Coordinates of C-alpha atoms in Angstrom, one line a residue:
M131 CA -11.0 17.0 -3.7
P132 CA -14.3 15.4 -5.4
A133 CA -16.5 17.8 -7.0
R134 CA -19.6 16.1 -5.2
F135 CA -18.1 16.7 -1.7
I136 CA -17.2 20.5 -2.8
L137 CA -20.9 21.1 -4.0
R138 CA -22.5 19.5 -0.8
S139 CA -20.1 21.6 1.5
I140 CA -21.1 24.8 -0.4
L141 CA -24.7 24.1 -0.2
V142 CA -24.8 23.6 3.5
L143 CA -22.6 26.7 4.2
L144 CA -25.0 28.8 1.7
T145 CA -28.2 27.7 3.6
A146 CA -26.8 28.3 7.0
I147 CA -25.7 31.5 6.1
G148 CA -29.1 32.2 4.6
L149 CA -31.0 31.2 7.6
A150 CA -28.8 33.4 10.0
L151 CA -29.2 36.2 7.4
G152 CA -33.0 36.2 7.4
F153 CA -33.0 36.4 11.1
A154 CA -30.7 39.3 10.9
M155 CA -32.7 41.4 8.3
P156 CA -35.2 43.0 10.9
L157 CA -32.2 43.9 13.0
L158 CA -30.7 45.6 9.9
G159 CA -33.8 47.5 9.1
H160 CA -34.7 45.3 6.0
A161 CA -37.6 43.2 7.5
A162 CA -39.3 43.2 4.2
W163 CA -36.4 41.2 2.9
Q164 CA -36.5 38.5 5.2
D165 CA -38.8 36.1 3.6
R166 CA -37.0 36.7 0.2
T167 CA -33.7 35.9 1.7
W168 CA -34.8 32.8 3.1
A169 CA -36.4 31.7 -0.2
A170 CA -33.3 32.8 -2.1
F171 CA -31.0 30.6 -0.1
A172 CA -33.3 27.7 -0.1
I173 CA -33.5 27.6 -4.0
P174 CA -29.8 26.5 -4.6
V175 CA -30.7 23.4 -2.6
L176 CA -34.0 23.0 -4.4
I177 CA -32.3 23.0 -7.8
A178 CA -29.5 20.3 -6.6
L179 CA -32.5 18.3 -5.2
V180 CA -34.5 18.4 -8.4
Y181 CA -31.5 17.3 -10.4
D182 CA -30.9 14.3 -7.8
I183 CA -34.6 13.3 -8.0
A184 CA -34.3 13.4 -12.1
V185 CA -31.2 11.2 -11.8
S186 CA -32.8 8.7 -9.5
L187 CA -36.2 8.6 -11.4
R188 CA -34.1 7.7 -14.7
R189 CA -32.6 4.9 -12.8
G190 CA -36.1 3.8 -11.8
E191 CA -35.5 4.7 -8.2
V192 CA -37.8 6.4 -6.0
G193 CA -36.2 8.0 -2.8
L194 CA -37.2 10.2 0.1
D195 CA -35.6 13.3 -1.7
I196 CA -39.2 13.6 -3.3
V197 CA -40.8 14.4 0.0
A198 CA -38.2 16.9 0.8
G199 CA -38.6 18.5 -2.7
L200 CA -42.4 18.7 -2.3
S201 CA -42.2 20.3 1.2
M202 CA -39.7 23.0 -0.1
V203 CA -41.7 23.8 -3.2
A204 CA -44.9 24.0 -1.5
A205 CA -43.6 26.2 1.5
I206 CA -42.3 28.7 -0.9
V207 CA -45.4 28.8 -2.8
V208 CA -47.6 29.5 0.2
G209 CA -45.2 32.0 1.7
E210 CA -43.7 29.8 4.4
E211 CA -40.2 30.6 3.5
L212 CA -38.6 30.1 6.9
A213 CA -39.9 26.4 6.7
A214 CA -38.3 26.0 3.3
V215 CA -35.0 27.1 4.3
V216 CA -34.9 25.0 7.4
V217 CA -35.8 22.0 5.2
A218 CA -33.1 22.9 2.6
L219 CA -30.4 23.0 5.5
M220 CA -31.3 19.6 6.9
Y221 CA -31.5 18.1 3.5
A222 CA -28.0 19.5 2.5
G223 CA -26.6 18.5 5.8
G224 CA -27.6 15.0 5.2
Q225 CA -26.1 15.1 1.8
F226 CA -22.9 16.4 3.2
L227 CA -22.5 13.7 5.8
E228 CA -22.9 10.9 3.1
A229 CA -20.3 12.6 0.9
F230 CA -18.0 13.1 3.8
A231 CA -18.2 9.4 4.8
E232 CA -17.3 8.4 1.2
R233 CA -14.5 10.8 0.8
H234 CA -13.0 9.9 4.1
A235 CA -13.0 6.1 3.3
R236 CA -11.4 6.8 0.0
R237 CA -8.7 9.0 1.4
E238 CA -7.5 6.2 3.6
M239 CA -6.8 3.9 0.6
T240 CA -3.9 6.0 -0.8
A241 CA -1.3 4.2 1.4
L242 CA -2.5 0.9 0.3
L243 CA -2.1 1.7 -3.6
A244 CA 1.8 2.1 -3.5
R245 CA 2.7 -1.3 -4.4
V246 CA 0.9 -1.3 -7.9
P247 CA 3.7 -0.9 -10.6
R248 CA 3.5 2.1 -12.5
T249 CA 7.2 2.3 -14.1
A250 CA 9.8 -0.3 -15.1
I251 CA 13.6 -0.4 -15.4
R252 CA 14.4 -0.9 -19.2
H253 CA 17.9 -1.8 -20.7
R254 CA 19.2 0.5 -23.3
A255 CA 22.3 0.8 -25.3
D256 CA 24.1 3.1 -22.9
G257 CA 22.5 1.8 -19.6
L258 CA 19.2 1.7 -17.8
E259 CA 16.1 3.9 -17.9
E260 CA 13.0 4.2 -15.9
V261 CA 9.9 4.3 -18.2
A262 CA 6.0 4.3 -17.8
L263 CA 4.4 0.9 -18.2
D264 CA 2.6 2.1 -21.3
L265 CA 5.9 2.5 -23.2
I266 CA 6.9 -1.1 -22.8
V267 CA 6.6 -3.2 -25.9
P268 CA 7.3 -6.8 -26.7
G269 CA 11.0 -7.6 -27.1
D270 CA 12.0 -4.9 -24.5
R271 CA 14.6 -6.2 -21.9
L272 CA 13.7 -5.2 -18.3
L273 CA 15.6 -5.3 -15.1
V274 CA 13.5 -6.7 -12.2
R275 CA 15.1 -5.6 -8.9
Q276 CA 14.7 -7.6 -5.7
G277 CA 11.5 -6.7 -4.3
D278 CA 9.8 -5.4 -7.5
V279 CA 6.6 -6.5 -8.6
I280 CA 6.8 -7.7 -12.2
P281 CA 5.0 -5.4 -14.3
T282 CA 4.1 -7.3 -17.4
D283 CA 4.3 -10.8 -18.6
G284 CA 7.7 -12.1 -19.9
V285 CA 10.6 -14.7 -20.2
V286 CA 13.3 -14.9 -17.7
A287 CA 16.7 -13.9 -19.6
S288 CA 18.8 -14.5 -16.5
A289 CA 20.0 -17.8 -15.0
L290 CA 17.5 -18.0 -12.3
A291 CA 14.5 -15.9 -10.9
V292 CA 12.9 -16.7 -7.6
L293 CA 9.4 -15.4 -7.5
D294 CA 6.8 -15.0 -5.0
Q295 CA 3.7 -15.7 -6.9
S296 CA 1.4 -16.0 -3.7
A297 CA -0.7 -13.0 -4.8
L298 CA -1.6 -14.8 -8.1
T299 CA -1.8 -18.4 -7.3
G300 CA -2.2 -18.5 -3.5
E301 CA 1.1 -20.7 -3.2
P302 CA 3.0 -19.1 -0.3
I303 CA 6.3 -20.7 -1.0
P304 CA 8.7 -19.0 -3.7
V305 CA 9.1 -20.5 -6.9
Q306 CA 12.2 -20.8 -9.1
R307 CA 12.0 -20.0 -12.8
H308 CA 15.0 -20.7 -15.0
A309 CA 16.3 -18.8 -18.2
G310 CA 13.6 -19.3 -21.0
D311 CA 10.8 -19.9 -18.4
E312 CA 7.7 -17.7 -18.6
V313 CA 6.5 -15.6 -15.8
M314 CA 3.4 -13.6 -14.9
S315 CA 2.9 -10.0 -14.2
G316 CA 2.0 -9.3 -10.4
S317 CA 4.5 -11.9 -9.1
T318 CA 7.2 -10.3 -6.8
N319 CA 10.9 -10.8 -7.2
A320 CA 11.8 -12.5 -3.9
G321 CA 15.5 -13.3 -5.0
E322 CA 18.3 -11.7 -6.9
A323 CA 17.7 -9.1 -9.6
F324 CA 17.2 -10.7 -12.9
D325 CA 16.4 -9.7 -16.6
L326 CA 13.0 -10.1 -18.2
I327 CA 12.3 -10.3 -21.8
V328 CA 8.9 -8.7 -22.3
S329 CA 6.1 -10.8 -24.1
Q330 CA 3.0 -8.6 -23.6
R331 CA 2.4 -5.1 -23.4
A332 CA 1.3 -4.2 -19.9
A333 CA -2.3 -3.4 -20.9
E334 CA -2.6 -7.0 -22.2
S335 CA -0.8 -8.8 -19.2
T336 CA -2.0 -11.2 -16.7
Y337 CA -2.2 -8.3 -14.1
A338 CA -4.2 -6.1 -16.5
G339 CA -6.5 -9.0 -17.2
I340 CA -7.3 -9.5 -13.7
V341 CA -7.9 -5.6 -13.2
R342 CA -10.5 -6.0 -16.2
L343 CA -12.3 -9.0 -14.2
I344 CA -12.5 -6.6 -11.3
D345 CA -14.0 -4.0 -13.4
G346 CA -16.5 -6.4 -14.8
A347 CA -17.4 -7.9 -11.5
Q348 CA -18.2 -4.4 -10.0
R349 CA -20.5 -3.6 -12.8
S350 CA -22.2 -6.8 -12.6
K351 CA -22.7 -6.4 -8.7
A352 CA -26.3 -6.0 -7.6
P353 CA -26.9 -2.4 -6.6
M354 CA -28.1 -1.8 -3.1
S355 CA -30.2 1.2 -2.2
R356 CA -29.7 3.3 0.8
L357 CA -31.3 2.1 4.0
A358 CA -33.5 5.2 4.2
D359 CA -34.6 4.9 0.6
R360 CA -36.1 1.4 1.3
F361 CA -39.0 3.1 3.1
A362 CA -39.6 5.9 0.6
M363 CA -42.5 4.6 -1.2
V364 CA -44.6 3.9 2.0
F365 CA -43.6 6.9 3.7
L366 CA -44.3 9.0 0.7
A367 CA -47.8 7.5 0.2
I368 CA -48.5 8.2 3.9
T369 CA -47.3 11.8 3.5
V370 CA -49.2 12.7 0.4
L371 CA -52.5 11.1 1.6
I372 CA -52.4 13.0 4.8
A373 CA -51.6 16.3 3.1
A374 CA -54.4 15.8 0.4
V375 CA -57.0 14.7 2.9
A376 CA -56.1 18.0 5.0
W377 CA -56.3 20.2 2.1
F378 CA -59.5 18.4 0.6
F379 CA -61.6 18.7 3.9
T380 CA -60.2 22.2 4.9
G381 CA -59.7 23.9 1.8
D382 CA -56.5 25.2 3.4
P383 CA -53.3 24.8 1.4
V384 CA -51.3 25.9 4.4
R385 CA -52.4 22.8 6.2
A386 CA -51.1 20.5 3.5
V387 CA -47.8 22.6 3.6
A388 CA -47.5 22.0 7.4
V389 CA -48.0 18.2 6.7
L390 CA -45.2 18.1 4.2
V391 CA -42.9 20.1 6.2
I392 CA -43.1 17.9 9.4
A393 CA -43.0 14.9 7.0
T394 CA -39.8 16.0 5.4
P395 CA -37.7 12.7 6.4
C396 CA -34.9 14.5 8.2
P397 CA -34.5 11.7 10.8
L398 CA -33.8 9.5 7.8
I399 CA -31.8 12.0 5.8
L400 CA -29.7 12.8 8.9
G401 CA -30.1 10.1 11.4
V402 CA -29.1 7.2 9.1
P403 CA -25.9 8.7 7.8
V404 CA -24.8 9.9 11.5
A405 CA -25.3 6.2 12.5
I406 CA -23.4 4.8 9.6
V407 CA -20.3 7.5 9.8
S408 CA -20.4 6.8 13.7
G409 CA -19.9 3.0 12.7
L410 CA -17.3 3.7 10.3
S411 CA -15.3 5.9 12.7
R412 CA -15.6 3.2 15.2
A413 CA -14.4 0.5 12.8
A414 CA -11.4 2.6 12.0
R415 CA -10.2 2.8 15.4
N416 CA -10.3 -1.2 15.3
G417 CA -8.1 -1.1 12.3
I418 CA -11.1 -1.8 9.9
L419 CA -11.9 0.4 6.8
I420 CA -15.2 0.2 5.7
K421 CA -15.7 2.1 2.5
G422 CA -19.3 4.0 3.0
G423 CA -22.7 3.3 4.1
K424 CA -23.7 0.6 1.5
A425 CA -20.6 -1.4 2.7
I426 CA -21.5 -1.3 6.3
E427 CA -25.0 -2.3 5.5
A428 CA -24.0 -5.2 3.5
L429 CA -21.6 -6.2 6.2
A430 CA -24.5 -6.4 8.6
R431 CA -26.4 -8.9 6.6
V432 CA -24.1 -11.7 5.7
D433 CA -25.3 -15.3 5.0
S434 CA -22.5 -17.0 3.3
L435 CA -18.7 -16.6 3.7
V436 CA -16.1 -17.2 0.9
L437 CA -12.7 -17.7 2.2
D438 CA -9.2 -17.6 0.5
K439 CA -6.6 -19.8 1.8
T440 CA -3.0 -18.2 1.7
G441 CA -2.7 -15.0 3.7
T442 CA -6.0 -15.2 4.8
L443 CA -7.1 -18.7 6.3
T444 CA -3.3 -19.3 6.8
D445 CA -0.6 -16.7 7.6
G446 CA 0.8 -16.7 4.1
R447 CA 4.4 -17.0 5.3
A448 CA 6.5 -20.2 5.5
K449 CA 7.4 -21.0 9.2
V450 CA 9.4 -23.5 10.7
V451 CA 7.1 -26.4 11.9
A452 CA 9.5 -29.5 12.6
I453 CA 13.1 -30.2 12.9
D454 CA 13.8 -33.9 12.1
V455 CA 17.5 -34.9 13.1
S456 CA 19.6 -37.9 12.8
S457 CA 20.5 -40.1 15.8
G458 CA 22.3 -38.1 18.3
A459 CA 21.9 -34.8 16.9
D460 CA 20.2 -31.9 18.8
P461 CA 17.5 -30.0 16.9
A462 CA 18.6 -26.7 18.3
D463 CA 22.2 -27.3 17.0
V464 CA 20.8 -28.4 13.4
L465 CA 18.9 -25.1 13.4
R466 CA 21.7 -23.0 14.8
F467 CA 24.2 -24.2 12.0
A468 CA 21.8 -23.8 9.4
A469 CA 20.7 -20.3 10.4
S470 CA 24.4 -19.2 10.9
L471 CA 25.2 -20.1 7.4
D472 CA 22.1 -18.9 5.9
Q473 CA 22.9 -15.5 7.4
A474 CA 25.0 -14.9 4.1
S475 CA 21.9 -15.6 1.8
K476 CA 19.1 -13.3 0.8
H477 CA 16.9 -16.2 0.0
I478 CA 13.5 -16.0 1.7
I479 CA 13.7 -19.3 3.1
A480 CA 17.2 -18.6 4.5
Q481 CA 15.6 -15.5 6.0
T482 CA 12.9 -17.4 7.6
I483 CA 15.4 -20.0 9.1
V484 CA 17.5 -17.1 10.6
G485 CA 14.3 -15.3 12.0
E486 CA 13.4 -18.7 13.5
A487 CA 16.8 -19.2 15.3
Q488 CA 16.7 -15.6 16.5
S489 CA 13.3 -16.0 18.0
R490 CA 14.6 -19.0 20.0
R491 CA 17.6 -16.7 21.0
L492 CA 20.2 -19.0 19.7
K493 CA 23.6 -17.5 19.3
L494 CA 24.6 -17.5 15.6
A495 CA 28.3 -17.7 14.6
I496 CA 29.8 -15.8 11.6
P497 CA 30.0 -18.1 8.4
S498 CA 33.3 -18.3 6.3
D499 CA 34.1 -19.6 2.8
V500 CA 30.4 -19.1 1.9
V501 CA 29.4 -20.4 -1.7
E502 CA 25.9 -19.8 -3.0
T503 CA 24.3 -21.6 -5.7
P504 CA 21.1 -19.4 -6.4
G505 CA 18.0 -21.3 -5.8
E506 CA 19.6 -24.4 -4.7
G507 CA 21.5 -23.8 -1.4
V508 CA 24.6 -22.7 0.2
T509 CA 27.7 -24.2 1.6
G510 CA 30.4 -22.8 3.9
V511 CA 32.3 -23.2 7.3
V512 CA 30.6 -22.6 10.6
E513 CA 32.8 -22.8 13.8
G514 CA 35.5 -24.7 11.8
R515 CA 32.9 -27.3 10.5
S516 CA 31.8 -27.9 6.9
V517 CA 28.0 -27.1 6.6
A518 CA 25.6 -27.4 3.5
V519 CA 22.0 -26.0 3.8
G520 CA 19.4 -26.3 0.8
G521 CA 17.2 -28.6 -1.1
I522 CA 17.5 -32.2 -0.6
R523 CA 19.2 -33.0 -4.1
F524 CA 21.7 -30.1 -3.4
V525 CA 22.7 -31.1 0.1
M526 CA 22.9 -34.9 -1.0
S527 CA 25.2 -33.9 -4.0
K528 CA 27.8 -32.4 -1.4
L529 CA 27.8 -35.6 0.7
P530 CA 29.8 -38.7 0.1
K531 CA 28.1 -41.4 -2.2
G532 CA 25.9 -43.7 -0.4
A533 CA 24.8 -41.3 2.3
E534 CA 21.2 -42.1 3.6
H535 CA 18.4 -39.9 3.8
L536 CA 16.7 -39.5 7.2
H537 CA 13.8 -41.8 7.9
Q538 CA 11.0 -39.5 7.8
P539 CA 7.4 -39.5 8.7
T540 CA 4.9 -38.4 6.1
R541 CA 5.5 -34.7 5.3
A542 CA 2.9 -32.2 5.7
L543 CA 1.3 -31.4 2.2
G544 CA 2.5 -28.2 0.9
A545 CA 5.6 -28.1 3.1
V546 CA 9.2 -27.2 2.1
V547 CA 12.1 -29.3 3.5
V548 CA 15.5 -27.7 3.9
A549 CA 18.2 -30.3 4.4
V550 CA 21.5 -29.6 6.7
A551 CA 24.6 -31.3 6.5
V552 CA 27.4 -31.0 8.9
D553 CA 30.9 -32.5 8.2
G554 CA 29.7 -34.6 5.3
R555 CA 26.8 -36.0 7.1
L556 CA 23.3 -35.4 6.9
A557 CA 22.4 -33.9 10.4
G558 CA 18.8 -33.1 9.9
E559 CA 15.9 -31.6 8.0
I560 CA 13.9 -28.3 8.7
R561 CA 10.3 -28.4 7.5
L562 CA 8.6 -25.2 6.9
A563 CA 4.9 -24.7 5.9
D564 CA 2.2 -22.1 5.8
E565 CA 0.2 -22.8 8.9
L566 CA -3.4 -22.2 9.7
R567 CA -3.9 -19.0 11.8
S568 CA -4.2 -19.6 15.3
G569 CA -7.7 -19.3 16.7
T570 CA -9.3 -20.0 13.1
Q571 CA -11.7 -22.7 14.5
A572 CA -13.0 -20.2 17.3
L573 CA -13.4 -17.5 14.6
L574 CA -15.4 -19.5 12.4
D575 CA -17.6 -20.7 15.4
R576 CA -18.2 -17.1 16.2
L577 CA -19.1 -16.0 12.7
R578 CA -21.7 -18.8 12.7
T579 CA -23.2 -17.3 15.8
L580 CA -23.3 -14.1 14.1
G581 CA -25.6 -15.4 11.4
V582 CA -23.3 -17.0 8.8
Q583 CA -24.9 -20.0 7.6
R584 CA -22.2 -21.4 5.0
I585 CA -18.4 -21.2 4.9
V586 CA -16.6 -22.0 1.7
L587 CA -13.0 -22.2 0.9
A588 CA -11.8 -21.1 -2.5
T589 CA -8.1 -21.2 -3.3
G590 CA -5.9 -21.4 -6.2
D591 CA -3.8 -24.0 -4.3
R592 CA -3.8 -27.9 -4.9
R593 CA -6.8 -29.9 -3.5
E594 CA -4.9 -32.1 -1.2
V595 CA -3.2 -28.8 0.3
A596 CA -6.7 -27.4 0.7
D597 CA -8.1 -30.4 2.4
A598 CA -5.1 -30.8 4.7
V599 CA -5.3 -27.3 5.8
T600 CA -9.3 -27.2 6.4
A601 CA -9.2 -30.8 8.0
G602 CA -11.6 -30.6 11.2
L603 CA -12.7 -26.8 10.8
G604 CA -16.2 -27.9 9.8
I605 CA -16.0 -25.7 6.5
D606 CA -19.1 -26.5 4.2
A607 CA -17.3 -26.7 0.8
V608 CA -13.7 -26.5 -0.6
R609 CA -13.1 -25.4 -4.0
S610 CA -9.5 -25.8 -5.0
G611 CA -7.2 -25.1 -8.0
L612 CA -9.1 -21.9 -9.0
T613 CA -8.3 -19.1 -11.4
P614 CA -9.5 -15.6 -10.5
D615 CA -12.6 -15.9 -12.8
Q616 CA -13.4 -19.3 -11.3
K617 CA -13.4 -17.6 -7.8
V618 CA -16.0 -15.2 -9.1
L619 CA -18.0 -17.9 -10.4
V620 CA -17.9 -19.5 -6.8
V621 CA -19.0 -16.2 -5.3
L622 CA -21.9 -15.7 -7.7
S623 CA -22.9 -19.4 -7.2
E624 CA -23.2 -19.0 -3.4
R625 CA -25.6 -16.0 -3.8
K626 CA -28.5 -18.5 -3.8
N627 CA -27.7 -19.0 -0.1
G628 CA -28.0 -15.2 0.6
S629 CA -25.9 -12.3 0.8
V630 CA -21.9 -13.3 0.1
M631 CA -19.1 -12.1 1.9
M632 CA -15.7 -12.8 0.3
V633 CA -12.2 -12.6 2.3
G634 CA -8.9 -12.5 0.4
D635 CA -5.7 -10.8 0.1
G636 CA -4.2 -11.5 -3.3
V637 CA -4.5 -10.2 -6.8
N638 CA -6.3 -13.4 -7.8
D639 CA -8.9 -12.7 -5.2
A640 CA -9.5 -9.1 -6.4
P641 CA -12.3 -10.1 -9.0
A642 CA -14.1 -12.1 -6.5
L643 CA -13.9 -9.6 -3.7
A644 CA -15.4 -7.1 -6.4
A645 CA -18.2 -9.4 -7.3
A646 CA -19.2 -10.3 -3.6
D647 CA -22.0 -8.4 -1.7
V648 CA -19.1 -7.3 0.8
G649 CA -15.5 -7.9 -0.1
V650 CA -13.1 -7.9 2.9
A651 CA -9.4 -7.5 2.0
M652 CA -6.5 -8.4 4.3
G653 CA -4.8 -5.0 3.7
A654 CA -1.9 -5.4 5.9
R655 CA 0.2 -7.6 3.7
G656 CA -2.2 -8.0 0.8
T657 CA -2.1 -6.5 -2.7
A658 CA -3.2 -3.1 -3.6
A659 CA -5.7 -4.7 -6.3
S660 CA -7.5 -6.5 -3.6
A661 CA -7.9 -3.6 -1.4
E662 CA -9.1 -1.5 -4.1
A663 CA -11.7 -4.1 -5.3
A664 CA -12.8 -4.8 -1.6
D665 CA -15.6 -2.9 0.4
V666 CA -13.9 -3.5 3.7
V667 CA -10.0 -3.5 4.3
I668 CA -8.5 -5.0 7.5
L669 CA -5.7 -2.8 8.0
V670 CA -4.0 -5.1 10.5
D671 CA -2.8 -8.7 9.9
H672 CA -5.6 -10.3 12.1
L673 CA -8.2 -12.3 10.5
D674 CA -10.3 -12.1 13.7
R675 CA -11.1 -8.6 12.9
I676 CA -13.8 -9.7 11.0
V677 CA -16.0 -10.3 13.9
P678 CA -15.8 -6.8 15.4
A679 CA -16.3 -5.6 11.8
M680 CA -19.7 -7.3 11.8
E681 CA -20.7 -6.6 15.2
I682 CA -20.0 -3.0 14.6
A683 CA -22.0 -3.0 11.3
R684 CA -24.8 -4.9 13.1
R685 CA -24.9 -2.4 15.7
S686 CA -24.8 0.8 13.5
R687 CA -27.7 -0.8 11.2
F688 CA -29.7 -1.5 14.2
I689 CA -29.3 2.0 15.6
A690 CA -30.0 3.5 12.2
L691 CA -33.2 1.3 11.8
E692 CA -34.1 2.4 15.4
G693 CA -33.8 6.1 14.3
V694 CA -35.9 5.4 11.2
F695 CA -38.8 3.9 13.0
A696 CA -38.8 6.3 15.9
G697 CA -38.5 9.4 13.5
M698 CA -41.1 8.1 11.1
G699 CA -43.4 7.5 13.9
L700 CA -43.1 11.0 15.6
S701 CA -43.3 12.4 12.2
V702 CA -46.5 10.6 11.4
I703 CA -47.9 12.0 14.8
G704 CA -46.9 15.5 13.8
M705 CA -48.5 15.2 10.4
V706 CA -51.7 14.2 11.9
A707 CA -51.5 17.2 14.4
A708 CA -50.7 19.4 11.4
A709 CA -53.6 18.1 9.3
L710 CA -56.0 19.0 12.2
G711 CA -54.7 22.5 12.1
Y712 CA -52.6 22.3 15.5
L713 CA -49.4 23.2 13.8
T714 CA -48.2 25.9 11.3
P715 CA -45.5 25.0 8.8
V716 CA -42.9 26.8 10.9
Q717 CA -44.0 25.2 14.1
G718 CA -43.8 21.8 12.2
A719 CA -40.2 22.7 11.0
L720 CA -39.1 23.5 14.6
I721 CA -40.7 20.2 15.9
Q722 CA -39.3 18.3 13.2
E723 CA -35.9 19.9 14.3
L724 CA -36.3 18.5 17.8
I725 CA -37.1 15.2 16.4
D726 CA -33.9 15.5 14.4
V727 CA -31.9 16.2 17.4
A728 CA -33.3 13.3 19.2
V729 CA -32.6 10.9 16.3
I730 CA -28.9 12.3 15.9
L731 CA -28.1 11.9 19.5
N732 CA -29.4 8.3 19.2
A733 CA -27.4 7.8 16.0
L734 CA -24.2 8.8 17.9
R735 CA -24.5 5.7 20.2
A736 CA -22.9 3.8 17.2
L737 CA -19.5 5.5 18.2
R738 CA -19.6 3.7 21.6
G739 CA -19.0 0.1 22.4
G740 CA -21.6 -2.6 23.0
K741 CA -22.9 -5.4 21.0
P742 CA -25.5 -5.4 18.3
S743 CA -29.0 -6.0 19.5

């Protein structure tokens, strides 16, 4: 449990006990200790407050904490200890709420970090051993199992490796790497287990380099103050002026203390965090994890949107988009023969074809005499007929010389074609592609109505593929063939147009997510690196959740601002009344409590539905 959260919890508990104990002192026969008790239990909060003020001032920041500190010190000095402890409780309560929100958001991240490789399987003379990544050195031979994330850069030592590099490059279709080919850390083994000869230490690998980019981007990210602190200077000046005028003209320091007490910005210290925490809670119920108050404030003020392609704008998974057949052949039969044979293969494309056939409720036969050439294709017998399924070259090599290709229309850019031959004749071709998510156009239109002025696609994919995917979407700019550091530059260049939101899901998106004013990660199937770097994580695989995320953020921010202005207005009225002598410090503290309750009840509206005003 973070030390900051523990400290805030202790301070709230102490001041609550001190307030109650002070009221109990006369009943216990120790009335003389009442004021001392309240002062004693206010001092720990005052010490913590002074420390926070000193840290803020060293950073060149002036916050509302100064008003709370002045009122507590002044109340103790003039003997208004009850007012001091009430202010202390309200301040500690607001700090606790902020710490609670941050802790809650971070706790939800633990399940998303499971994908990060922390160990590797290394060959040794007498077998295999699992070792920590920092023990791996160049020259080690590792076993990379199916589904494993490659822990460091290296060279393929087996005949073939089938890798899913979508998290790094944005290409949704697995690639083949043969013996002697280099592979990047962060890729996922989508085929059979293979051996890898390590060429870089884990700390020097591609994956580690991207992590360093994330750290650098986060450090360079423009800091954003808490919403309440933006009103600190004006409110502080008004408070000091009214208190000074009251003391100067009346010569009564108690009036100045009453002004400071009622000016203590509890509606800001409490109301804003409650509205923000309520918004975070409502977002979580919608499958949206927003990491704290600064993130929800940034999400409410987005001007430009930078989108990744694979897994974000598109589904990130190959799907069957067309089946082209020879004359007289039935597309359903071609798919059924291919899927029946592919049941014997673990290749990701084969599994996709089987899944498509099952979704169409086709009855699949049990194949026999199956022979698979890894990464190329598979042959066998289905219902007594010889079938070959795989790449064009592989299938054509199984046919008699002179066999003709199908006359095909222009194939979609980025598509994969799987040929199917039955009884020595090319029966058809199954085309698979990573398609645009359904409802994308409506989503982009809705985002523009929410204030997004500019939408940019930033992808590691080829330009022609990116152009084909975005055709007709009305995207303002397309940036293709980008490396992770180039994506960061795209985000930084968009800042001239206002606050930037970046949406992505891969390792290659993580640095850009960290650099953006608000980074949004597709966490359902995205990488842990992107989820860790982002400010917002969409926990379900629905891009359209960005809309309710922005609506919730805008509504929460509006309600928080509503509480700020209402609370400040009422506090100014109370300060004037205190300056004129109509309110004592304790009465001011009680009235401030009523204002607090009203502001908090208003802030809780962020838990309920309704669109932002």
